[in-house]
Coordinates of C-alpha atoms and ligand atoms in Angstrom, one line a residue:
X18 CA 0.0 0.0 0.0
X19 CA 1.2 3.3 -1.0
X20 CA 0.0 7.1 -0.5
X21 CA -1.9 8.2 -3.3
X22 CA -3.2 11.4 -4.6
X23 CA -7.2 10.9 -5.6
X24 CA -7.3 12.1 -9.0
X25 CA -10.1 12.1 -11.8
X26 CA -9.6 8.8 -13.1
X27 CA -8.0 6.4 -10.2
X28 CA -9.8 6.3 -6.6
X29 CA -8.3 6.3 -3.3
X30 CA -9.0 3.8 0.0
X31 CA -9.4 5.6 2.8
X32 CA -6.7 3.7 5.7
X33 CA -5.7 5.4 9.1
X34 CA -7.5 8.9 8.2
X35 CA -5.1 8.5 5.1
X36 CA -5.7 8.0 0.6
X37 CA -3.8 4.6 0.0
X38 CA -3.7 3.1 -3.1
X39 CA -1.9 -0.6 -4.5
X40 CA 0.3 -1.4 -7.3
X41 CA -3.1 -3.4 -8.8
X42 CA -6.1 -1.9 -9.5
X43 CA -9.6 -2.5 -10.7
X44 CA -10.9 -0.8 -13.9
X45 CA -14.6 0.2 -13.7
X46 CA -16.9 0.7 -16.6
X47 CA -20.2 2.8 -16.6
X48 CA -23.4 0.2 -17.7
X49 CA -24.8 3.0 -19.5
X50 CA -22.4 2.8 -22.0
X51 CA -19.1 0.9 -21.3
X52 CA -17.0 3.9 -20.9
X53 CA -14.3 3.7 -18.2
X54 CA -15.2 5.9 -15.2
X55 CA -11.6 4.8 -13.3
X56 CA -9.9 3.3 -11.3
X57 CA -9.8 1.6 -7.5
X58 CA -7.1 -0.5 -5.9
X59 CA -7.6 -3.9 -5.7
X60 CA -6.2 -4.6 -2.2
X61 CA -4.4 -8.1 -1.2
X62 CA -4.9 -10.0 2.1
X63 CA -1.8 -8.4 3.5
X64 CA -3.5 -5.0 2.7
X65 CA -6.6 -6.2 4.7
X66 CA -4.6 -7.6 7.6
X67 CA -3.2 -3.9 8.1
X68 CA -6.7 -2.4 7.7
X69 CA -7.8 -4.7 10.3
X70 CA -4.9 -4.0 12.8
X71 CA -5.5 -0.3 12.2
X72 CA -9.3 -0.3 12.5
X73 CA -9.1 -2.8 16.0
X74 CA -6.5 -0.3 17.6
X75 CA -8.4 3.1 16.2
X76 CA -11.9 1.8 18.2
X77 CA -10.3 1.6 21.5
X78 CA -10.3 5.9 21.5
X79 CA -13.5 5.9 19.5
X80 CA -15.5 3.9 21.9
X81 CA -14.5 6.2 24.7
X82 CA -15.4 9.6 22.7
X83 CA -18.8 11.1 24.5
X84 CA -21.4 10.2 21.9
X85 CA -22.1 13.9 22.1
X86 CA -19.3 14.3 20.0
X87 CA -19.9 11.0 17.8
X88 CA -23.0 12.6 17.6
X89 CA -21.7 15.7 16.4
X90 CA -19.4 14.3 13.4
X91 CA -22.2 12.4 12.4
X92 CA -24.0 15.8 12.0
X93 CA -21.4 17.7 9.9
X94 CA -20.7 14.3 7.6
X95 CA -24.9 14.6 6.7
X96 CA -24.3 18.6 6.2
X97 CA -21.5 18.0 3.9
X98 CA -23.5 15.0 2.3
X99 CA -26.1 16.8 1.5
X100 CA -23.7 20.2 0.2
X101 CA -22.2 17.4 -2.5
X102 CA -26.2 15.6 -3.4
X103 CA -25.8 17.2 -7.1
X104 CA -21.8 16.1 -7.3
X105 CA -22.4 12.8 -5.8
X106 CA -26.3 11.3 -7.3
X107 CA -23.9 11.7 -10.9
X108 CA -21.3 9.8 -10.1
X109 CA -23.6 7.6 -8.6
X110 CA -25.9 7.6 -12.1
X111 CA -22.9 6.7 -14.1
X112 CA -21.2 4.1 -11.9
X113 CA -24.5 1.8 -11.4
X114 CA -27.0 3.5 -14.1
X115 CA -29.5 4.5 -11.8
X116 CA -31.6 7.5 -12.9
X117 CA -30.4 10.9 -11.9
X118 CA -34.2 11.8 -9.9
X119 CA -33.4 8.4 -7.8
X120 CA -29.6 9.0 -7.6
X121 CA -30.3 12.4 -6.1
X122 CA -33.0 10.8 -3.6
X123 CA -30.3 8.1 -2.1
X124 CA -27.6 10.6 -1.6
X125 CA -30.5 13.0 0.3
X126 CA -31.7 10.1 1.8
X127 CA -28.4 9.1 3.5
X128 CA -28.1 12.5 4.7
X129 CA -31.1 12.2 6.1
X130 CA -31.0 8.6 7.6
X131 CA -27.0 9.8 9.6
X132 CA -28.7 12.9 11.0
X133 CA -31.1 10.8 12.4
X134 CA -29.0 8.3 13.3
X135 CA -26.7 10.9 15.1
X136 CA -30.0 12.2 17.3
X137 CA -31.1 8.5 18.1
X138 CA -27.3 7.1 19.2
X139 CA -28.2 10.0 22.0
X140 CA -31.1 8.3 23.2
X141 CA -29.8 5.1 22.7
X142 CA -30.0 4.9 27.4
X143 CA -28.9 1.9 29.4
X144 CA -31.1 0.9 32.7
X145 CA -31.1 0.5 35.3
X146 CA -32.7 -2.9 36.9
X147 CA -33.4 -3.8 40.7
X148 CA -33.4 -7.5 41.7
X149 CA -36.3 -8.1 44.4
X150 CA -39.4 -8.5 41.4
X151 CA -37.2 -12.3 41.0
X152 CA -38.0 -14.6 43.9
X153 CA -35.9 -15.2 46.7
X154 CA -33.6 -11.4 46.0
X155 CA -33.7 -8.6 47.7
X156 CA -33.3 -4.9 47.2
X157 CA -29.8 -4.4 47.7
X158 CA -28.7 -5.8 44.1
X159 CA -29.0 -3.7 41.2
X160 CA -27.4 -4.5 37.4
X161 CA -26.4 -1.2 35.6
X162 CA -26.6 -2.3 31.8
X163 CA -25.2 0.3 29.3
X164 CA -24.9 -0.4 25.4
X165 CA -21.3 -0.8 24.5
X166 CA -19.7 -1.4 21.2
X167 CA -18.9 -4.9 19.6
X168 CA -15.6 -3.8 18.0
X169 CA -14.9 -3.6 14.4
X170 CA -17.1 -3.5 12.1
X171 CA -17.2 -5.4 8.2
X172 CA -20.2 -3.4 6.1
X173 CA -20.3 -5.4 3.0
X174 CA -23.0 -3.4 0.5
X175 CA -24.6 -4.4 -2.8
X176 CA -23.8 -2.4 -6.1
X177 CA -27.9 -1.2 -6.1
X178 CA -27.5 1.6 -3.2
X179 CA -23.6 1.7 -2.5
X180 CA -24.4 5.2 -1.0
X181 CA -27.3 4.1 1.1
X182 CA -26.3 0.8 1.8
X183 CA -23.1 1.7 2.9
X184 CA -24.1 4.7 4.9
X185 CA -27.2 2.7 7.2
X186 CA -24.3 0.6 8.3
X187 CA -21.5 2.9 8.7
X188 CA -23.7 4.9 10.9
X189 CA -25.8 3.3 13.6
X190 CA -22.1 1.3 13.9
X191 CA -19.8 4.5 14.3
X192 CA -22.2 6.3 16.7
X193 CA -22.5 3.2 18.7
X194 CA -18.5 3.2 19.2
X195 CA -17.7 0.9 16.6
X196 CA -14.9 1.1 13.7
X197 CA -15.9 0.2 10.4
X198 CA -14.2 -1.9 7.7
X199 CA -16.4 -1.0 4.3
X200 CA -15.8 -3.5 1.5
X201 CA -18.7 -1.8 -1.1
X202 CA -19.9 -3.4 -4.0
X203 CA -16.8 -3.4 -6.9
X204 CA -19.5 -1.6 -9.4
X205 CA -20.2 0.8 -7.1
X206 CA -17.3 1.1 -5.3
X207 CA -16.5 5.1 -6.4
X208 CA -19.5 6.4 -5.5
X209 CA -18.8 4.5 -1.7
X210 CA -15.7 5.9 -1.3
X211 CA -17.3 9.6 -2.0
X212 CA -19.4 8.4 1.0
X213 CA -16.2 7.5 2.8
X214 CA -14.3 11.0 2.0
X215 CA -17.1 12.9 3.6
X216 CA -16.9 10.9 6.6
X217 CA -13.3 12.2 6.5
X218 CA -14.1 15.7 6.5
X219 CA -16.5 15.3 9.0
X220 CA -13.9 14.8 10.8
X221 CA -13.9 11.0 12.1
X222 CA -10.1 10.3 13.7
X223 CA -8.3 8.7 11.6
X224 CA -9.0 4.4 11.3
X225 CA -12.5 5.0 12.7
X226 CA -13.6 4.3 9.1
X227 CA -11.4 2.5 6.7
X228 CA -12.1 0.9 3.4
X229 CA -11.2 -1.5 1.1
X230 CA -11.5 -1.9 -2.9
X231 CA -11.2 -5.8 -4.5
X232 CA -12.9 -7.8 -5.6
X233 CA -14.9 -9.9 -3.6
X234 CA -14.1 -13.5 -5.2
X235 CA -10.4 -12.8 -4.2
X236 CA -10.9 -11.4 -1.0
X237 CA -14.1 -11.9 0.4
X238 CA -13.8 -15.0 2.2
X239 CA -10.6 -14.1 3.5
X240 CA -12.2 -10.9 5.1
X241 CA -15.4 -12.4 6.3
X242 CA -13.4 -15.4 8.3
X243 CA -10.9 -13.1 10.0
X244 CA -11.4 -13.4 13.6
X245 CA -10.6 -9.9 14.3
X246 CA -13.9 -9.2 12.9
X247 CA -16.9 -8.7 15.5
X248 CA -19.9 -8.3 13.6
X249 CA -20.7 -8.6 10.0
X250 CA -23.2 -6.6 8.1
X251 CA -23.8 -8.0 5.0
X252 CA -26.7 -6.9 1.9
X253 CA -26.5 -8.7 -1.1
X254 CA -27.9 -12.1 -2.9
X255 CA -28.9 -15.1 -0.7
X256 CA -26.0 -17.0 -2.4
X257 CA -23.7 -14.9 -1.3
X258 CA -25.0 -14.3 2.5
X259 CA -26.0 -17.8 3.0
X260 CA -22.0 -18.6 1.9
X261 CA -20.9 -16.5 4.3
X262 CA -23.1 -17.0 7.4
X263 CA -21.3 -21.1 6.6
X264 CA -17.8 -19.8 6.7
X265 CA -17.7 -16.9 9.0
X266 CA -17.9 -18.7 12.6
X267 CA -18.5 -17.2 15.8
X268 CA -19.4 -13.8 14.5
X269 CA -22.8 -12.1 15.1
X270 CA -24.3 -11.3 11.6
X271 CA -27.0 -8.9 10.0
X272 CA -28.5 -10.3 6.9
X273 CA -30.2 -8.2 4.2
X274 CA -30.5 -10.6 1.0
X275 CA -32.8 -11.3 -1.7
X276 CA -36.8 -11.1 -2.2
X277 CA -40.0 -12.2 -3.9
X278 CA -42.2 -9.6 -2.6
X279 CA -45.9 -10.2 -3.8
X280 CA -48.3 -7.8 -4.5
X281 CA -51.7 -9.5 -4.0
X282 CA -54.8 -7.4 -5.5
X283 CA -58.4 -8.7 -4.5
X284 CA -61.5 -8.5 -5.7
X285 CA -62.5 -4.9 -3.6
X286 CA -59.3 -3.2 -4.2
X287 CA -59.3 0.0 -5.9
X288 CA -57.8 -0.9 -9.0
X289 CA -56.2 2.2 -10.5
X290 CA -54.3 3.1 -7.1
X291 CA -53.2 -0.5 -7.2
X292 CA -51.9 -1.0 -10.8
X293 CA -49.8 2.7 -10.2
X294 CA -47.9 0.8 -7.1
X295 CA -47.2 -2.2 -8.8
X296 CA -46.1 -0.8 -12.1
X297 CA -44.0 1.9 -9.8
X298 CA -42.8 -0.9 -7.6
X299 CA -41.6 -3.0 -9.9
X300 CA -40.3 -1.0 -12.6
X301 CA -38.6 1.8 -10.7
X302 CA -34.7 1.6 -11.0
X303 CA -35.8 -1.2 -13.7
X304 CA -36.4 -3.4 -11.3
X305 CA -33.3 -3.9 -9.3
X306 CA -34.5 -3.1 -5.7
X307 CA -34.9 -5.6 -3.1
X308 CA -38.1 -4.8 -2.3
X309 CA -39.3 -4.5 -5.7
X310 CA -42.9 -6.6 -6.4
X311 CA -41.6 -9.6 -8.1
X312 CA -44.8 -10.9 -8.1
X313 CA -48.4 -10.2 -8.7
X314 CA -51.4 -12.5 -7.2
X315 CA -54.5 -11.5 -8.3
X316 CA -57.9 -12.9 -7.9
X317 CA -59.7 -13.8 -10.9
X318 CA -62.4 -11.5 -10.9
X319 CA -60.6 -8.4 -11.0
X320 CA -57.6 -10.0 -13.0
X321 CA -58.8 -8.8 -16.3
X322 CA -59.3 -5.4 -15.5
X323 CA -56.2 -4.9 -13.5
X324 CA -54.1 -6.6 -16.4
X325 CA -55.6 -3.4 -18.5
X326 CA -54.9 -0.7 -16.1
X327 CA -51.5 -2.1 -15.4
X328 CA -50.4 -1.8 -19.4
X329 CA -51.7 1.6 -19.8
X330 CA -49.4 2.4 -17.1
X331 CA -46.2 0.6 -18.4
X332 CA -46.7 2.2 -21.3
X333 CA -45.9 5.3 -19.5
X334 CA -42.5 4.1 -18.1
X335 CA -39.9 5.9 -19.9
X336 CA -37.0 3.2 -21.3
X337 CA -33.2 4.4 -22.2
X338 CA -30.7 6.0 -20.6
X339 CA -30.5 7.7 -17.0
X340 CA -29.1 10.7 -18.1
X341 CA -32.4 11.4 -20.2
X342 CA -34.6 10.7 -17.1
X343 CA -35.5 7.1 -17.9
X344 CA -36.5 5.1 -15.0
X345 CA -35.8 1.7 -16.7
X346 CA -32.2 1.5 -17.8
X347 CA -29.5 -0.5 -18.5
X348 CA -29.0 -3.4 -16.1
X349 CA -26.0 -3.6 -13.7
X350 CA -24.2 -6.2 -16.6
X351 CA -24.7 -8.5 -19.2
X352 CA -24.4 -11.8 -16.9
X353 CA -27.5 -10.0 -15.3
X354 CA -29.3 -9.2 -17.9
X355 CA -28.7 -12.9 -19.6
X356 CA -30.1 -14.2 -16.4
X357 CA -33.5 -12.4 -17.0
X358 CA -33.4 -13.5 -20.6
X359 CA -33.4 -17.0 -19.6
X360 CA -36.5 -16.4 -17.4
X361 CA -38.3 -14.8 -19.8
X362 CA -37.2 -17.7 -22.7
X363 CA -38.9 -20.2 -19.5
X364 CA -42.3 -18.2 -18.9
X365 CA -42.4 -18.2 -22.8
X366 CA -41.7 -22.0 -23.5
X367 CA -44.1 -23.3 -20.6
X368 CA -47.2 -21.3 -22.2
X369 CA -47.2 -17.9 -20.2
X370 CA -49.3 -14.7 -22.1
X371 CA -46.7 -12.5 -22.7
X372 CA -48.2 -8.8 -22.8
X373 CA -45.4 -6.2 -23.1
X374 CA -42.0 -5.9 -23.7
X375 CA -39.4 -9.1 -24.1
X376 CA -36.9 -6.9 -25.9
X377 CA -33.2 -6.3 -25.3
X378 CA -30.5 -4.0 -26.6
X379 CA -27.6 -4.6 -24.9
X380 CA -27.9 -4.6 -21.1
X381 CA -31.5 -2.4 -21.8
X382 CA -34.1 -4.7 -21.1
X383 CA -37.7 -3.2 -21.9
X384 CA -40.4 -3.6 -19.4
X385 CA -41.8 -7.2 -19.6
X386 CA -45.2 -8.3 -18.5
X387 CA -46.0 -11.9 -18.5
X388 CA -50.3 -12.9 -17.5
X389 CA -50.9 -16.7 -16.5
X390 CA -48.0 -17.3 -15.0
X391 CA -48.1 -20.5 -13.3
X392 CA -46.4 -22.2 -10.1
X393 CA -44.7 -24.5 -12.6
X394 CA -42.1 -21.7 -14.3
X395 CA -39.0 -20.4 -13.0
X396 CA -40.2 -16.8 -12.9
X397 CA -43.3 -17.5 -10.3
X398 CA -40.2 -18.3 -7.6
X399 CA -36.9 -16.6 -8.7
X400 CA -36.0 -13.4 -7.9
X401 CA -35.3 -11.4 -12.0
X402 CA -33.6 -8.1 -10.3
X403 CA -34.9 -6.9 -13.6
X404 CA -37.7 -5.3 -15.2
X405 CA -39.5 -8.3 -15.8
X406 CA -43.2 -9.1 -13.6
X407 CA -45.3 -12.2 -13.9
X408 CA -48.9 -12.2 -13.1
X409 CA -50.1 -15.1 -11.6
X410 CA -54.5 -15.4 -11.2
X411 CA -55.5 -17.4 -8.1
X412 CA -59.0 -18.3 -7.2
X413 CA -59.0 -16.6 -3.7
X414 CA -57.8 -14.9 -1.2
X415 CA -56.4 -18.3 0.6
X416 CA -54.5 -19.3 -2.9
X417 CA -52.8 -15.9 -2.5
X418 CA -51.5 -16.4 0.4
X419 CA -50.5 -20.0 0.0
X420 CA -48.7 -19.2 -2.6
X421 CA -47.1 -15.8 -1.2
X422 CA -45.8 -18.0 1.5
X423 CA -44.4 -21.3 -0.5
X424 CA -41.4 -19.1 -2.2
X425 CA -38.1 -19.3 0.0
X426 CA -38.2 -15.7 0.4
X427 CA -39.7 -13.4 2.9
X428 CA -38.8 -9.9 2.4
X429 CA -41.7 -7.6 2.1
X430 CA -46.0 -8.3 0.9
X431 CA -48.5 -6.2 -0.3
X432 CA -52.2 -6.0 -0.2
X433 CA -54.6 -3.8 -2.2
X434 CA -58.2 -4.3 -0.8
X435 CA -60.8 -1.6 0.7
X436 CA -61.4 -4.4 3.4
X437 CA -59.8 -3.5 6.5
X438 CA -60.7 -7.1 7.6
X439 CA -59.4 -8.5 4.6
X440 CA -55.5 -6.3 4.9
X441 CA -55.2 -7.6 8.1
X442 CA -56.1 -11.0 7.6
X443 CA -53.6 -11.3 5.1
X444 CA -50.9 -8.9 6.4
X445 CA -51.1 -11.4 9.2
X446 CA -50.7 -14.6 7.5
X447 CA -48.1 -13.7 5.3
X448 CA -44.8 -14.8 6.3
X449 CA -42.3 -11.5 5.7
X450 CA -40.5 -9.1 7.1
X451 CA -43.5 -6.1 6.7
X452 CA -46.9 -6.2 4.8
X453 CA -47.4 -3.0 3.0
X454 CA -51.1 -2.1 2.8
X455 CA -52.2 -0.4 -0.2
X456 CA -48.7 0.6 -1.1
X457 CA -46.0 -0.7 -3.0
X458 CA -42.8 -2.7 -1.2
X459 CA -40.5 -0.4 0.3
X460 CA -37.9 0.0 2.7
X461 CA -38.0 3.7 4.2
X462 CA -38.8 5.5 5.8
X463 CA -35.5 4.1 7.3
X464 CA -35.8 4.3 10.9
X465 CA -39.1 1.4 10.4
X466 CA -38.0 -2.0 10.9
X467 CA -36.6 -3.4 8.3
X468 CA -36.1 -7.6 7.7
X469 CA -36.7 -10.3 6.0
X470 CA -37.4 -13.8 7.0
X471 CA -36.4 -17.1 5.2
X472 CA -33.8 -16.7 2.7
X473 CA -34.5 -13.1 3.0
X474 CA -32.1 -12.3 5.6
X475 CA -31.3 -12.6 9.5
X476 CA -31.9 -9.6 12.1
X477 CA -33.5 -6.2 11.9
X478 CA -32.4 -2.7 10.2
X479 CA -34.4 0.7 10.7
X480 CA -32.1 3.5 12.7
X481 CA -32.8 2.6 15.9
X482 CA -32.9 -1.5 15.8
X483 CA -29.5 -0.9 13.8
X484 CA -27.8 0.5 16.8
X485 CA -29.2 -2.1 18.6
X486 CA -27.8 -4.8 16.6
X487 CA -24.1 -3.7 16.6
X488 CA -23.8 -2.7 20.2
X489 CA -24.4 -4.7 23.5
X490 CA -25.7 -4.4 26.7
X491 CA -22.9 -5.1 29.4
X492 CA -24.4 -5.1 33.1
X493 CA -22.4 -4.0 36.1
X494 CA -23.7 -5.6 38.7
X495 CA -23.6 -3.9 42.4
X496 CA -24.5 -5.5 45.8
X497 CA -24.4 -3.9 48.8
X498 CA -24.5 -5.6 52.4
Ligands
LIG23 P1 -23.9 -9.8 -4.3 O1 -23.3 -10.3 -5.5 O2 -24.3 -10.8 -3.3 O3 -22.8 -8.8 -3.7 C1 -23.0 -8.1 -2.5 C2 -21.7 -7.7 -1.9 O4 -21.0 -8.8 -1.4 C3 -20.7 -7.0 -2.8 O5 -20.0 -6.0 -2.1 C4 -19.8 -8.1 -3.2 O6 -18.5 -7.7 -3.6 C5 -19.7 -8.9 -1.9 N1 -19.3 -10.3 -1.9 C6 -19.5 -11.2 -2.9 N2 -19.0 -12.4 -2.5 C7 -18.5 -12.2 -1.2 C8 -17.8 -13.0 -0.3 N3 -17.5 -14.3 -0.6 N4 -17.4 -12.5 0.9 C9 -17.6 -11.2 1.1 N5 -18.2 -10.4 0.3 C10 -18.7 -10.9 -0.8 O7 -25.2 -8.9 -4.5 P2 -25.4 -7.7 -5.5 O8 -25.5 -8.2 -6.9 O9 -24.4 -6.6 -5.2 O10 -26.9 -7.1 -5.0 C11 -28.1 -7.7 -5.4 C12 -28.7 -8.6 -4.4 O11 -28.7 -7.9 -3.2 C13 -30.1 -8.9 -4.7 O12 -30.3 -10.3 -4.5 C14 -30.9 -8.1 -3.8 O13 -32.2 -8.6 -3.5 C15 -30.0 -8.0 -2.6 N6 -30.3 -6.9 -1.8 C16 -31.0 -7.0 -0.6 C17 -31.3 -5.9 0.2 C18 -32.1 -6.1 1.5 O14 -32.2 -5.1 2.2 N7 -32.7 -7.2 1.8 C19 -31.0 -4.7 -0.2 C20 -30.3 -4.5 -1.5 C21 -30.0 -5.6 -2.2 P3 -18.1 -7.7 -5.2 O15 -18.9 -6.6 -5.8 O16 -16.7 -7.4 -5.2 O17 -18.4 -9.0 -5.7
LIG24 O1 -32.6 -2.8 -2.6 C1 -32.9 -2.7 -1.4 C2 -33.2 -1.4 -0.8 O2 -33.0 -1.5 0.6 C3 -34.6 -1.0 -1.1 O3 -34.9 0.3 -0.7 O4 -37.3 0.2 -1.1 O5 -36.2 2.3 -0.8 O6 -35.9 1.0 -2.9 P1 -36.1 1.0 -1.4

């Protein structure tokens, strides 16, 4: 590892409140149009051992700094977040080809979700808890349990919010006393360590937050099953979080993986408002959110008319580049977008109506609607992270939800129906993370809980729970005679 000078073209890792850089490097290319937007270091193990050693020794201070003044870095790194939205959501647009009205919103949103991370570490109180309510103690035993930090830190996010995703672990983990190790997506890796230089002028000591650049099949492993580590915070595929949760031992985890998410529309819904969601909610950001309705379930005697209100609204989706304000854009890469080909090519050959779309140029995948979708094709039960939606009719309410609840995921539901009765039936018996009612899937606003069940992940995000998560209660414990 060298200094290096962050320049226009080749991208810096932020080590020991210091730019770093490595003799190899990683060339990354824009999906909108394959044009090289630079460069970041591809770091080796011995790279990462130093990072570690640095980050394990820079905690020690950290986790003794008042949170007051966590609090308060935390507050200028948002300010100067926010100062750099325009700056930042382009970069952002070109690295992972995200439109520019939905780049701008992440990098707002971060700024956002640390403020209020900052104000919520400050209320973030131990207790206080007396002994005599358990039989046979008596009053003159009382445990003192503050929240204390776990360590270091690794935040490992996924290429579709590397500003976000990076940011709603960095944060609830440094204000709870923590160091962070950030290993961001590779595509997505220079608009993460943006995120990481205004962390620096925020002013965070130096090896509070380092980061490191490589990719993941030549380093990953070695990072996750270092022992120094003492909580991992992982978002990405199931693959790749179910491979890690086997490998990385005795290490508390967070979990944020893949989805299904259903929207199921029946017979009393209000039509219109529900096609809008669904066609918003599964097209936005063409498709590559994981909460994105991968699903519809519709009852039969609606199906028909909802089919028609949902095409005159795809019709509206605006297809091309980000830069022109498109919504559904390029996909991440070709391997990606092969992968929703071959869906598609499935639905096709086992009989499903196609209705729209089913058209590619390049990594541009147009906005595909498949009707009669049935629980024998590959696209009723895998997740696209595309712009691809099958319809599936079901006779009832009770089909819906059997079906809703047979895939191995269990992100996020929702319902469309007038019937209070009826939402809460099913928001009850559906077995996810949150049922949205009425509304699309969606994460924020990002102090909610936030999980996923089954394949969809392991332990609970949203501001507060975050916090929670990757800090501890330790209990003094005084007895007096
Ligand atoms: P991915 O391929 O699983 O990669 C996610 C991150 O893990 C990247 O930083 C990747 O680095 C790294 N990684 C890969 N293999 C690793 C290993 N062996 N050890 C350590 N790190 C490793 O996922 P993605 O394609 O970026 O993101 C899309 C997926 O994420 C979808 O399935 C989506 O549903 C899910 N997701 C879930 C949530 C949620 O909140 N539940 C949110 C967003 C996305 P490299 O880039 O270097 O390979
Ligand atoms: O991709 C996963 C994100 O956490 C989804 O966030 O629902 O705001 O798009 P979103």
């Amino acid at each position: 590892m060298f200094n290096c000078i962050q320049n226009e073209n080749h991208y810096c890792n932020l080590f020991n409140g210091n730019w770093i850089s490595t003799e190899k490097t990683i060339t990354i290319f824009s999906p909108i149009d394959d044009k090289i937007i630079g460069t970041v270091p591809a770091m080796s193990k011995e790279d990462i051992d130093k990072v570690i050693a640095n980050s394990k020794t820079s905690q020690i201070l950290w986790g003794e700094t008042p949170i007051s003044e966590r609090a308060e870095i935390l507050h200028k790194a948002a300010s100067i977040l926010e100062g750099k939205a325009e700056e930042i959501s382009k970069i952002l647009m070109n690295e992972i080809g995200k439109d520019i009205n939905s780049s701008l919103s992440e990098v707002k949103r971060t700024a956002e979700f640390i403020r209020f991370t900052a104000d919520a570490g400050k209320h973030m109180d131990g207790e206080a808890i007396g002994a005599d309510n358990f039989p046979g103690f008596k009053k003159n035993k009382m445990s003192f349990a503050q929240r204390v930090p776990l360590g270091v830190v690794l935040a490992i996010s996924p290429f579709n919010y590397p500003i976000n995703l990076s940011a709603s672990k960095i944060a609830p983990a440094l204000i709870a006393g923590n160091s962070v190790i950030l290993k961001p997506p590779t595509q997505g890796s220079i608009s993460a360590l943006h995120l990481a230089r205004v962390f620096q002028e925020a002013g965070l000591p130096g090896g509070v937050l380092n980061t490191v650049t490589g990719k993941a099949s030549e380093i990953g492993d070695y990072i996750v099953t270092k022992e120094e580590i003492n909580f991992i915070n992982f978002t990405g595929s199931t693959e790749i979080g179910k491979h890690i949760a086997k490998i990385a031992g005795m290490v508390p985890l967070m979990l944020e993986l893949g989805g299904k998410d259903a929207a199921i529309v029946l017979k009393d819904a209000d039509l219109e408002d529900a096609a809008k969601e669904i066609i918003s909610g599964a097209f936005s950001y063409s498709g590559q959110r994981c909460t994105a309705i991968k699903r519809v379930l519709v009852t039969e005697d609606v199906a028909d008319e909802l089919v028609i209100k949902m095409l005159e609204k795809i019709k509206c989706l605006k297809v091309g580049s980000p830069e022109d304000g498109c919504e559904v854009t390029p996909l991440i890469n070709s391997e990606s977008a092969d992968f929703v080909e071959d869906l598609i090519k499935n639905a096709l050959d086992k009989g499903a109506t196609l209705l729209c779309g089913n058209k590619r140029e390049k990594n541009l995948i147009y906005p595909t609607l498949f009707d009669n979708v049935t629980t024998e094709m590959r696209l009723a039960w895998e997740e696209p992270f595309g712009p691809v939606l099958p319809i599936i009719r079901v006779k009832d309410m009770e089909e819906a939800i059997e079906i809703a609840n047979k895939s191995q995921y269990g992100l996020q539901s929702s319902v469309f129906t007038q019937n209070i009765n009826h939402a809460f039936y099913v928001a009850n018996k559906l077995e996810v993370g949150a049922v949205q009612i009425n509304n699309k899937s969606e994460r924020g606003p990002d102090h909610f809980p936030f999980s996923g069940v089954k394949a969809s992940g392991m332990g609970t995000q949203g501001i507060r729970y975050s916090i929670e998560a990757m800090s501890r209660l330790k209990s003094i414990v005084l007895t007096v005679d």
